[in-house]
Tab-separated table of N, CA, C and O in Angstrom:
chain	number	residue	atom	x	y	z
A	26	UNK	N	1.111	-2.009	0.228
A	26	UNK	CA	0.178	0.035	-0.587
A	26	UNK	C	1.066	1.410	0.414
A	26	UNK	O	1.997	1.270	1.101
A	27	UNK	N	0.334	2.304	-1.028
A	27	UNK	CA	1.201	3.360	-1.089
A	27	UNK	C	0.617	4.056	-0.172
A	27	UNK	O	-0.305	4.472	0.112
A	28	UNK	N	1.761	4.821	0.911
A	28	UNK	CA	0.696	5.887	1.424
A	28	UNK	C	2.206	7.296	1.892
A	28	UNK	O	3.092	6.763	1.519
A	29	UNK	N	1.643	8.272	1.648
A	29	UNK	CA	2.574	9.465	1.368
A	29	UNK	C	1.674	10.890	2.829
A	29	UNK	O	0.876	10.831	3.175
A	30	UNK	N	2.917	11.643	3.877
A	30	UNK	CA	2.677	11.495	4.971
A	30	UNK	C	3.357	12.872	4.137
A	30	UNK	O	4.686	12.782	5.179
A	31	UNK	N	2.693	14.150	5.138
A	31	UNK	CA	3.265	15.336	4.370
A	31	UNK	C	3.164	15.793	6.286
A	31	UNK	O	2.136	15.429	6.576
A	32	UNK	N	4.044	16.362	6.839
A	32	UNK	CA	4.189	16.649	7.946
A	32	UNK	C	4.777	18.591	8.028
A	32	UNK	O	5.392	18.703	7.209
A	33	UNK	N	4.931	19.135	8.723
A	33	UNK	CA	5.419	19.969	8.973
A	33	UNK	C	5.444	22.103	9.067
A	33	UNK	O	5.529	22.845	9.424
A	34	UNK	N	3.748	21.399	8.418
A	34	UNK	CA	3.377	23.177	8.489
A	34	UNK	C	2.564	23.582	9.914
A	34	UNK	O	3.175	22.587	10.759
A	35	UNK	N	2.128	24.569	9.780
A	35	UNK	CA	2.014	25.404	11.015
A	35	UNK	C	1.706	26.655	11.099
A	35	UNK	O	1.612	27.902	9.851
A	36	UNK	N	1.921	27.561	12.303
A	36	UNK	CA	0.876	28.726	11.783
A	36	UNK	C	2.822	29.791	11.441
A	36	UNK	O	3.485	29.496	12.790
A	37	UNK	N	3.422	30.229	10.669
A	37	UNK	CA	3.595	31.316	10.610
A	37	UNK	C	4.002	33.017	10.828
A	37	UNK	O	2.902	32.710	10.023
A	38	UNK	N	4.605	33.609	11.326
A	38	UNK	CA	4.266	35.138	11.062
A	38	UNK	C	5.267	35.119	9.497
A	38	UNK	O	6.419	34.444	8.354
A	39	UNK	N	4.728	36.364	8.883
A	39	UNK	CA	5.820	36.906	7.366
A	39	UNK	C	7.017	36.957	7.512
A	39	UNK	O	7.156	37.908	8.407
A	40	UNK	N	7.363	36.524	6.255
A	40	UNK	CA	8.772	36.311	6.230
A	40	UNK	C	9.427	35.348	7.244
A	40	UNK	O	10.978	35.126	6.855
A	41	UNK	N	8.572	34.083	7.296
A	41	UNK	CA	9.452	33.844	8.277
A	41	UNK	C	9.557	32.307	7.668
A	41	UNK	O	9.285	32.253	6.514
A	42	UNK	N	10.030	31.164	7.827
A	42	UNK	CA	10.019	29.651	8.059
A	42	UNK	C	10.085	28.370	8.248
A	42	UNK	O	9.109	28.493	9.283
A	43	UNK	N	9.312	28.191	6.680
A	43	UNK	CA	9.289	26.171	7.504
A	43	UNK	C	9.749	25.271	6.160
A	43	UNK	O	10.022	25.694	6.032
A	44	UNK	N	9.709	23.880	6.711
A	44	UNK	CA	10.646	22.622	6.449
A	44	UNK	C	9.219	21.875	6.444
A	44	UNK	O	8.981	21.412	7.320
A	45	UNK	N	8.986	21.398	4.829
A	45	UNK	CA	7.734	20.838	4.916
A	45	UNK	C	8.473	18.582	4.498
A	45	UNK	O	9.441	19.652	3.981
A	46	UNK	N	7.800	18.229	4.909
A	46	UNK	CA	8.084	16.463	5.047
A	46	UNK	C	7.570	15.938	3.949
A	46	UNK	O	6.397	16.362	4.555
A	47	UNK	N	7.625	15.537	3.377
A	47	UNK	CA	7.183	14.352	2.867
A	47	UNK	C	7.333	12.636	2.914
A	47	UNK	O	8.590	12.629	2.294
A	48	UNK	N	7.000	12.143	3.367
A	48	UNK	CA	6.988	10.319	3.909
A	48	UNK	C	6.806	9.478	2.874
A	48	UNK	O	5.345	9.903	2.792
A	49	UNK	N	7.438	8.738	2.762
A	49	UNK	CA	7.244	7.183	1.387
A	49	UNK	C	6.886	6.047	1.262
A	49	UNK	O	8.407	6.462	1.981
A	50	UNK	N	5.956	5.377	1.191
A	50	UNK	CA	6.414	4.351	1.801
A	50	UNK	C	5.814	2.786	0.500
A	50	UNK	O	4.283	3.600	0.509
A	51	UNK	N	5.560	2.029	0.233
A	51	UNK	CA	4.870	2.047	-0.767
A	51	UNK	C	5.675	1.959	-2.210
A	51	UNK	O	5.079	1.252	-3.463
A	52	UNK	N	6.441	2.430	-1.753
A	52	UNK	CA	6.931	3.553	-3.825
A	52	UNK	C	8.955	3.537	-3.647
A	52	UNK	O	8.685	4.158	-2.702
A	53	UNK	N	9.244	3.820	-4.953
A	53	UNK	CA	10.664	4.132	-4.427
A	53	UNK	C	10.789	4.948	-5.763
A	53	UNK	O	9.806	5.637	-6.692
A	54	UNK	N	11.289	6.136	-5.095
A	54	UNK	CA	11.238	6.891	-6.202
A	54	UNK	C	12.271	6.741	-7.453
A	54	UNK	O	12.549	7.804	-8.493
A	55	UNK	N	12.776	5.714	-7.451
A	55	UNK	CA	13.170	5.411	-9.099
A	55	UNK	C	12.659	5.213	-9.591
A	55	UNK	O	12.180	5.069	-11.153
A	56	UNK	N	11.100	4.865	-9.210
A	56	UNK	CA	9.950	4.542	-10.160
A	56	UNK	C	8.880	5.942	-10.262
A	56	UNK	O	7.833	5.710	-10.853
A	57	UNK	N	8.831	7.054	-9.038
A	57	UNK	CA	8.186	7.763	-8.670
A	57	UNK	C	8.576	9.272	-8.869
A	57	UNK	O	9.399	9.530	-7.666
A	58	UNK	N	7.825	10.232	-9.393
A	58	UNK	CA	8.282	11.201	-9.430
A	58	UNK	C	7.045	12.277	-8.433
A	58	UNK	O	6.172	12.132	-7.848
A	59	UNK	N	7.413	13.242	-7.655
A	59	UNK	CA	6.984	13.416	-5.812
A	59	UNK	C	7.150	15.001	-6.703
A	59	UNK	O	7.864	15.299	-6.732
A	60	UNK	N	5.641	16.234	-6.073
A	60	UNK	CA	5.195	17.183	-6.504
A	60	UNK	C	4.692	17.989	-5.078
A	60	UNK	O	4.591	16.820	-4.202
A	61	UNK	N	4.676	19.046	-5.599
A	61	UNK	CA	4.289	19.178	-3.881
A	61	UNK	C	2.746	20.259	-4.932
A	61	UNK	O	3.379	21.345	-5.330
A	62	UNK	N	2.353	20.177	-3.573
A	62	UNK	CA	0.989	21.211	-4.476
A	62	UNK	C	0.182	22.120	-2.740
A	62	UNK	O	0.850	21.206	-2.104
A	63	UNK	N	-0.919	23.100	-3.602
A	63	UNK	CA	-1.233	23.214	-2.312
A	63	UNK	C	-2.437	23.864	-2.773
A	63	UNK	O	-3.491	24.020	-4.018
A	64	UNK	N	-3.450	23.568	-1.895
A	64	UNK	CA	-4.131	24.814	-2.324
A	64	UNK	C	-5.418	25.383	-1.618
A	64	UNK	O	-5.648	25.447	0.170
A	65	UNK	N	-5.352	27.076	-1.588
A	65	UNK	CA	-5.741	27.330	-1.056
A	65	UNK	C	-7.881	27.763	-0.656
A	65	UNK	O	-8.091	27.217	-2.050
A	66	UNK	N	-7.895	28.609	0.114
A	66	UNK	CA	-10.042	28.348	0.696
A	66	UNK	C	-10.359	29.242	-0.816
A	66	UNK	O	-9.596	30.390	-0.967
A	67	UNK	N	-10.884	28.342	-1.119
A	67	UNK	CA	-11.560	28.985	-2.311
A	67	UNK	C	-10.821	29.497	-3.408
A	67	UNK	O	-11.524	29.978	-4.783
A	68	UNK	N	-10.102	28.830	-4.012
A	68	UNK	CA	-8.942	28.861	-4.938
A	68	UNK	C	-8.667	26.893	-5.143
A	68	UNK	O	-9.024	26.186	-4.778
A	69	UNK	N	-8.489	26.861	-6.443
A	69	UNK	CA	-8.257	25.499	-7.278
A	69	UNK	C	-7.268	25.491	-6.770
A	69	UNK	O	-5.736	26.024	-6.265
A	70	UNK	N	-6.608	23.638	-6.656
A	70	UNK	CA	-5.373	23.121	-6.298
A	70	UNK	C	-4.284	23.584	-7.338
A	70	UNK	O	-4.724	24.077	-8.631
A	71	UNK	N	-3.137	24.179	-7.275
A	71	UNK	CA	-1.976	24.054	-7.954
A	71	UNK	C	-0.636	23.764	-7.303
A	71	UNK	O	-0.700	23.352	-6.413
A	72	UNK	N	0.327	23.283	-8.666
A	72	UNK	CA	1.982	23.060	-8.213
A	72	UNK	C	2.198	24.003	-7.829
A	72	UNK	O	2.283	24.682	-8.646
A	73	UNK	N	2.765	23.881	-6.885
A	73	UNK	CA	4.423	24.672	-5.803
A	73	UNK	C	5.423	24.025	-6.533
A	73	UNK	O	6.475	24.987	-7.052
A	74	UNK	N	5.994	22.927	-6.535
A	74	UNK	CA	6.941	22.349	-6.998
A	74	UNK	C	7.350	20.879	-6.923
A	74	UNK	O	6.597	20.755	-6.304
A	75	UNK	N	8.138	20.301	-7.891
A	75	UNK	CA	8.074	19.314	-8.188
A	75	UNK	C	9.714	18.330	-8.821
A	75	UNK	O	10.264	19.855	-9.256
A	76	UNK	N	9.642	17.810	-8.286
A	76	UNK	CA	11.385	17.395	-8.680
A	76	UNK	C	11.258	16.329	-9.737
A	76	UNK	O	9.872	15.018	-10.509
A	77	UNK	N	12.130	16.178	-10.232
A	77	UNK	CA	12.107	15.473	-11.770
A	77	UNK	C	13.164	14.578	-11.581
A	77	UNK	O	13.528	13.930	-10.384
A	78	UNK	N	14.071	14.221	-12.411
A	78	UNK	CA	15.484	12.615	-12.164
A	78	UNK	C	16.328	13.424	-11.181
A	78	UNK	O	17.039	12.531	-10.861
A	79	UNK	N	15.974	14.484	-10.928
A	79	UNK	CA	17.533	15.018	-9.610
A	79	UNK	C	17.114	15.780	-9.045
A	79	UNK	O	16.199	16.927	-9.385
A	80	UNK	N	17.914	16.534	-7.857
A	80	UNK	CA	17.672	17.473	-7.010
A	80	UNK	C	17.857	19.012	-8.080
A	80	UNK	O	17.188	19.917	-7.570
A	81	UNK	N	18.224	18.600	-9.216
A	81	UNK	CA	18.735	20.110	-10.409
A	81	UNK	C	17.433	20.324	-11.210
A	81	UNK	O	17.491	21.154	-11.545
A	82	UNK	N	17.358	19.039	-11.014
A	82	UNK	CA	15.894	19.007	-12.417
A	82	UNK	C	14.533	19.185	-10.889
A	82	UNK	O	14.140	18.253	-10.443
A	83	UNK	N	14.476	20.503	-11.427
A	83	UNK	CA	12.931	20.976	-10.321
A	83	UNK	C	12.242	22.248	-11.616
A	83	UNK	O	12.525	22.484	-12.452
A	84	UNK	N	10.874	21.616	-11.106
A	84	UNK	CA	9.926	23.114	-11.460
A	84	UNK	C	9.340	23.371	-10.140
A	84	UNK	O	8.901	22.979	-9.539
A	85	UNK	N	9.266	24.769	-10.162
A	85	UNK	CA	9.012	26.403	-9.470
A	85	UNK	C	7.481	26.925	-9.935
A	85	UNK	O	7.881	27.407	-10.849
A	86	UNK	N	5.908	27.265	-9.338
A	86	UNK	CA	5.567	28.612	-9.787
A	86	UNK	C	6.029	28.844	-9.451
A	86	UNK	O	6.927	29.386	-9.001
A	87	UNK	N	5.142	30.489	-10.350
A	87	UNK	CA	6.486	31.495	-10.022
A	87	UNK	C	6.159	32.127	-9.159
A	87	UNK	O	6.968	32.722	-8.432
A	88	UNK	N	5.217	32.510	-8.291
A	88	UNK	CA	5.289	32.796	-7.162
A	88	UNK	C	6.177	32.171	-5.953
A	88	UNK	O	6.193	32.921	-5.122
A	89	UNK	N	6.651	31.079	-5.881
A	89	UNK	CA	7.805	30.738	-4.588
A	89	UNK	C	9.088	31.091	-5.397
A	89	UNK	O	10.354	30.254	-5.172
A	90	UNK	N	9.518	30.721	-6.648
A	90	UNK	CA	11.165	30.727	-7.319
A	90	UNK	C	11.568	31.960	-6.593
A	90	UNK	O	11.292	33.100	-5.913
A	91	UNK	N	12.648	31.162	-6.047
A	91	UNK	CA	13.551	32.054	-5.161
A	91	UNK	C	13.284	32.594	-3.378
A	91	UNK	O	14.431	32.656	-3.134
A	92	UNK	N	11.530	31.308	-3.164
A	92	UNK	CA	12.246	31.605	-1.942
A	92	UNK	C	11.550	29.548	-1.368
A	92	UNK	O	11.984	29.790	-0.342
A	93	UNK	N	11.309	29.280	-2.039
A	93	UNK	CA	11.069	27.456	-1.778
A	93	UNK	C	12.319	27.492	-2.257
A	93	UNK	O	12.567	26.738	-3.726
A	94	UNK	N	12.539	25.857	-1.833
A	94	UNK	CA	14.145	24.778	-2.180
A	94	UNK	C	13.205	22.803	-1.996
A	94	UNK	O	12.517	23.486	-1.147
A	95	UNK	N	13.056	22.431	-3.477
A	95	UNK	CA	11.773	21.543	-3.010
A	95	UNK	C	13.759	20.394	-2.920
A	95	UNK	O	14.401	20.767	-3.623
A	96	UNK	N	13.662	19.154	-2.374
A	96	UNK	CA	14.783	18.275	-2.142
A	96	UNK	C	13.988	17.219	-1.948
A	96	UNK	O	13.159	16.711	-1.500
A	97	UNK	N	15.541	15.840	-1.881
A	97	UNK	CA	14.622	14.935	-1.781
A	97	UNK	C	15.893	13.912	-0.754
A	97	UNK	O	17.314	14.290	-1.214
A	98	UNK	N	15.462	12.706	0.022
A	98	UNK	CA	16.751	11.783	0.371
A	98	UNK	C	16.315	10.168	0.281
A	98	UNK	O	14.884	10.162	0.533
A	99	UNK	N	16.765	10.207	-1.090
A	99	UNK	CA	16.037	8.905	-1.289
A	99	UNK	C	16.447	7.925	-0.015
A	99	UNK	O	15.468	6.320	-0.153
A	100	UNK	N	17.646	7.811	0.132
A	100	UNK	CA	17.546	6.812	1.087
A	100	UNK	C	16.588	6.688	2.113
A	100	UNK	O	16.139	5.128	3.545
A	101	UNK	N	16.440	7.999	2.663
A	101	UNK	CA	15.032	7.586	3.902
A	101	UNK	C	13.622	7.540	2.730
A	101	UNK	O	12.570	7.641	3.393
A	102	UNK	N	13.692	7.723	1.753
A	102	UNK	CA	12.312	8.187	0.986
A	102	UNK	C	11.541	9.481	1.806
A	102	UNK	O	10.028	9.300	1.560
A	103	UNK	N	12.189	10.551	2.380
A	103	UNK	CA	11.289	11.695	1.662
A	103	UNK	C	12.066	12.549	0.778
A	103	UNK	O	12.568	12.610	0.432
A	104	UNK	N	10.913	13.400	0.815
A	104	UNK	CA	10.919	14.485	-0.284
A	104	UNK	C	10.803	15.999	1.165
A	104	UNK	O	9.768	15.648	1.891
A	105	UNK	N	11.083	17.224	0.590
A	105	UNK	CA	11.344	18.690	1.153
A	105	UNK	C	10.611	19.757	1.074
A	105	UNK	O	11.035	19.669	-0.469
A	106	UNK	N	10.309	20.103	1.326
A	106	UNK	CA	10.350	21.552	0.618
A	106	UNK	C	10.472	23.217	1.694
A	106	UNK	O	9.665	22.958	2.786
A	107	UNK	N	11.273	23.436	1.413
A	107	UNK	CA	11.952	24.125	2.308
A	107	UNK	C	11.159	25.909	1.803
A	107	UNK	O	11.278	26.368	0.801
A	108	UNK	N	10.900	26.848	2.880
A	108	UNK	CA	9.995	27.271	2.509
A	108	UNK	C	10.287	29.269	3.054
A	108	UNK	O	10.099	29.062	4.146
A	109	UNK	N	10.991	29.711	2.463
A	109	UNK	CA	11.520	30.844	3.322
A	109	UNK	C	11.111	32.217	2.601
A	109	UNK	O	10.577	31.827	1.652
A	110	UNK	N	10.933	33.358	4.298
A	110	UNK	CA	10.643	34.305	3.957
A	110	UNK	C	9.150	34.522	3.079
A	110	UNK	O	8.608	34.867	1.661
A	111	UNK	N	7.983	32.884	4.084
A	111	UNK	CA	7.156	33.653	3.428
A	111	UNK	C	6.196	34.151	3.748
A	111	UNK	O	6.393	35.415	4.077
A	112	UNK	N	5.464	34.484	2.957
A	112	UNK	CA	4.119	35.392	2.673
A	112	UNK	C	2.812	34.896	2.191
A	112	UNK	O	2.343	34.180	2.838
A	113	UNK	N	1.778	35.688	2.739
A	113	UNK	CA	0.536	35.660	3.878
A	113	UNK	C	-0.567	34.550	2.205
A	113	UNK	O	-1.014	33.702	2.624
A	114	UNK	N	-0.003	35.404	0.978
A	114	UNK	CA	-1.016	34.322	-0.362
A	114	UNK	C	-0.703	33.154	-0.233
A	114	UNK	O	-0.141	32.127	-1.705
A	115	UNK	N	1.007	33.117	0.486
A	115	UNK	CA	1.490	31.164	0.697
A	115	UNK	C	0.718	30.529	1.145
A	115	UNK	O	0.544	28.995	1.609
A	116	UNK	N	-0.740	30.759	3.055
A	116	UNK	CA	-1.325	29.630	3.355
A	116	UNK	C	-2.615	29.014	2.547
A	116	UNK	O	-2.583	29.992	1.761
A	117	UNK	N	-2.102	28.221	3.230
A	117	UNK	CA	-2.914	26.862	2.417
A	117	UNK	C	-2.758	25.514	3.373
A	117	UNK	O	-1.970	25.964	3.746
A	118	UNK	N	-2.685	24.983	2.341
A	118	UNK	CA	-2.789	23.502	2.467
A	118	UNK	C	-2.167	22.938	2.225
A	118	UNK	O	-2.680	23.164	-0.215
A	119	UNK	N	-1.169	21.732	2.660
A	119	UNK	CA	-0.085	21.378	1.176
A	119	UNK	C	-0.300	20.068	1.355
A	119	UNK	O	-0.259	19.476	1.538
A	120	UNK	N	-0.051	19.702	0.043
A	120	UNK	CA	-0.176	18.095	0.204
A	120	UNK	C	0.966	17.710	-0.523
A	120	UNK	O	1.268	18.558	-1.470
A	121	UNK	N	1.685	16.869	-0.770
A	121	UNK	CA	2.131	16.248	-1.839
A	121	UNK	C	1.913	14.943	-2.093
A	121	UNK	O	0.888	14.122	-1.476
A	122	UNK	N	2.676	14.287	-3.660
A	122	UNK	CA	1.548	13.583	-4.140
A	122	UNK	C	2.983	12.556	-5.219
A	122	UNK	O	3.818	13.574	-5.429
A	123	UNK	N	2.799	11.762	-5.935
A	123	UNK	CA	3.301	11.153	-6.710
A	123	UNK	C	2.339	10.708	-7.731
A	123	UNK	O	1.692	10.763	-7.674
A	124	UNK	N	3.778	10.369	-8.763
A	124	UNK	CA	3.418	10.193	-10.206
A	124	UNK	C	4.134	9.158	-11.259
A	124	UNK	O	5.749	9.376	-10.277
A	125	UNK	N	3.754	8.295	-11.741
A	125	UNK	CA	5.303	7.894	-13.146
A	125	UNK	C	5.811	8.625	-13.669
A	125	UNK	O	6.204	8.351	-14.233
A	126	UNK	N	5.302	9.660	-14.322
A	126	UNK	CA	5.367	10.361	-14.951
A	126	UNK	C	6.354	11.891	-14.477
A	126	UNK	O	6.055	12.142	-13.253
A	127	UNK	N	6.609	12.263	-15.619
A	127	UNK	CA	7.902	13.139	-14.760
A	127	UNK	C	7.238	14.545	-14.689
A	127	UNK	O	6.537	14.841	-15.410
A	128	UNK	N	7.002	15.049	-13.404
A	128	UNK	CA	6.203	15.689	-13.371
A	128	UNK	C	6.836	17.281	-13.854
A	128	UNK	O	5.874	18.102	-14.132
A	129	UNK	N	7.922	17.911	-13.580
A	129	UNK	CA	7.976	18.696	-13.953
A	129	UNK	C	7.916	18.599	-15.515
A	129	UNK	O	8.402	20.445	-16.864
A	130	UNK	N	7.700	17.753	-16.682
A	130	UNK	CA	7.279	18.087	-17.836
A	130	UNK	C	5.959	18.289	-17.941
A	130	UNK	O	6.019	18.456	-19.097
A	131	UNK	N	5.086	18.491	-17.089
A	131	UNK	CA	3.476	18.601	-16.973
A	131	UNK	C	3.796	20.004	-16.729
A	131	UNK	O	2.729	20.337	-16.059
A	132	UNK	N	4.508	20.894	-16.070
A	132	UNK	CA	4.269	22.127	-15.232
A	132	UNK	C	4.036	21.860	-13.729
A	132	UNK	O	3.008	22.826	-13.047
A	133	UNK	N	4.556	20.628	-13.697
A	133	UNK	CA	4.140	20.219	-11.968
A	133	UNK	C	2.285	20.191	-12.158
A	133	UNK	O	2.208	21.104	-10.219
A	134	UNK	N	1.931	19.734	-13.437
A	134	UNK	CA	0.563	20.103	-12.627
A	134	UNK	C	-0.179	19.083	-11.973
A	134	UNK	O	0.177	17.773	-12.166
A	135	UNK	N	-1.558	18.759	-11.329
A	135	UNK	CA	-1.532	18.428	-10.480
A	135	UNK	C	-3.018	17.251	-10.303
A	135	UNK	O	-3.200	16.639	-9.438
A	136	UNK	N	-4.458	17.578	-11.418
A	136	UNK	CA	-4.661	17.228	-12.508
A	136	UNK	C	-4.030	15.538	-12.597
A	136	UNK	O	-3.334	14.897	-13.035
A	137	UNK	N	-4.711	14.256	-12.163
A	137	UNK	CA	-4.616	12.786	-12.490
A	137	UNK	C	-3.673	11.631	-12.231
A	137	UNK	O	-3.601	11.080	-12.524
A	138	UNK	N	-3.341	12.374	-10.917
A	138	UNK	CA	-1.778	11.567	-10.336
A	138	UNK	C	-1.994	10.691	-8.863
A	138	UNK	O	-2.963	10.929	-9.222
A	139	UNK	N	-1.400	9.816	-9.472
A	139	UNK	CA	-1.173	8.312	-9.048
A	139	UNK	C	-1.174	8.240	-7.445
A	139	UNK	O	-2.860	7.700	-6.907
A	140	UNK	N	-0.980	8.812	-7.001
A	140	UNK	CA	-0.935	8.834	-5.538
A	140	UNK	C	-0.870	10.487	-4.744
A	140	UNK	O	0.557	11.154	-4.919
A	141	UNK	N	-1.923	11.367	-3.389
A	141	UNK	CA	-1.511	11.918	-2.430
A	141	UNK	C	-1.666	11.789	-0.976
A	141	UNK	O	-1.975	10.574	-0.881
A	142	UNK	N	-1.319	12.539	-0.260
A	142	UNK	CA	-0.484	12.352	0.904
A	142	UNK	C	-2.087	12.849	1.449
A	142	UNK	O	-2.524	14.169	0.309
A	143	UNK	N	-2.281	12.618	2.676
A	143	UNK	CA	-3.026	14.295	3.506
A	143	UNK	C	-2.213	15.824	3.634
A	143	UNK	O	-1.008	15.674	3.606
A	144	UNK	N	-2.780	16.171	3.363
A	144	UNK	CA	-2.337	17.832	3.728
A	144	UNK	C	-1.402	17.759	4.780
A	144	UNK	O	-1.944	17.478	6.084
A	145	UNK	N	-0.503	18.942	5.433
A	145	UNK	CA	-0.661	19.991	6.219
A	145	UNK	C	-0.830	21.471	6.117
A	145	UNK	O	-0.610	21.759	4.849
A	146	UNK	N	-1.337	22.003	7.217
A	146	UNK	CA	-1.790	23.421	6.653
A	146	UNK	C	-0.507	23.808	7.925
A	146	UNK	O	0.005	24.380	7.652
A	147	UNK	N	-0.892	25.041	6.032
A	147	UNK	CA	0.447	26.811	6.139
A	147	UNK	C	0.042	27.085	6.694
A	147	UNK	O	-0.985	28.342	5.812
A	148	UNK	N	0.372	28.359	7.306
A	148	UNK	CA	-0.371	29.481	7.422
A	148	UNK	C	0.320	30.273	7.893
A	148	UNK	O	1.181	30.509	9.015
A	149	UNK	N	0.272	31.151	7.496
A	149	UNK	CA	1.371	32.494	7.394
A	149	UNK	C	0.452	33.974	8.091
A	149	UNK	O	-0.096	34.304	7.462
A	150	UNK	N	0.862	34.389	9.203
A	150	UNK	CA	0.135	35.883	9.491
A	150	UNK	C	0.877	36.930	9.244
A	150	UNK	O	2.380	36.661	9.847
A	151	UNK	N	-0.073	38.106	9.157
A	151	UNK	CA	1.206	39.417	8.639
A	151	UNK	C	1.158	40.094	10.280
A	151	UNK	O	0.470	39.644	10.916
């Protein structure tokens, strides 16, 4: 059984940092690509950051470029999202998801992915 468990969310002030973790079980990163997605109240889900074949092969939505970094630890089967200089518009539920297709090749698009984890809430207060 595939499980993706996101953690690390919380309440932080504007300009602060958080590090999200996604622990994967039942799959390996050799076979699946991992991405981070978010959904704010009243808004559509969007791809935030996705990993390709290496930590240097990444996709970021424009609004987080230069502030967020996605990385992985294949030995631990974990993917991380380091979020710096957080803004109120980053407030959302963050999810990690896995797919057999390279998510960076499809602009980190969220629809139709193979597996989703439960989200973790990130709230940025001004």
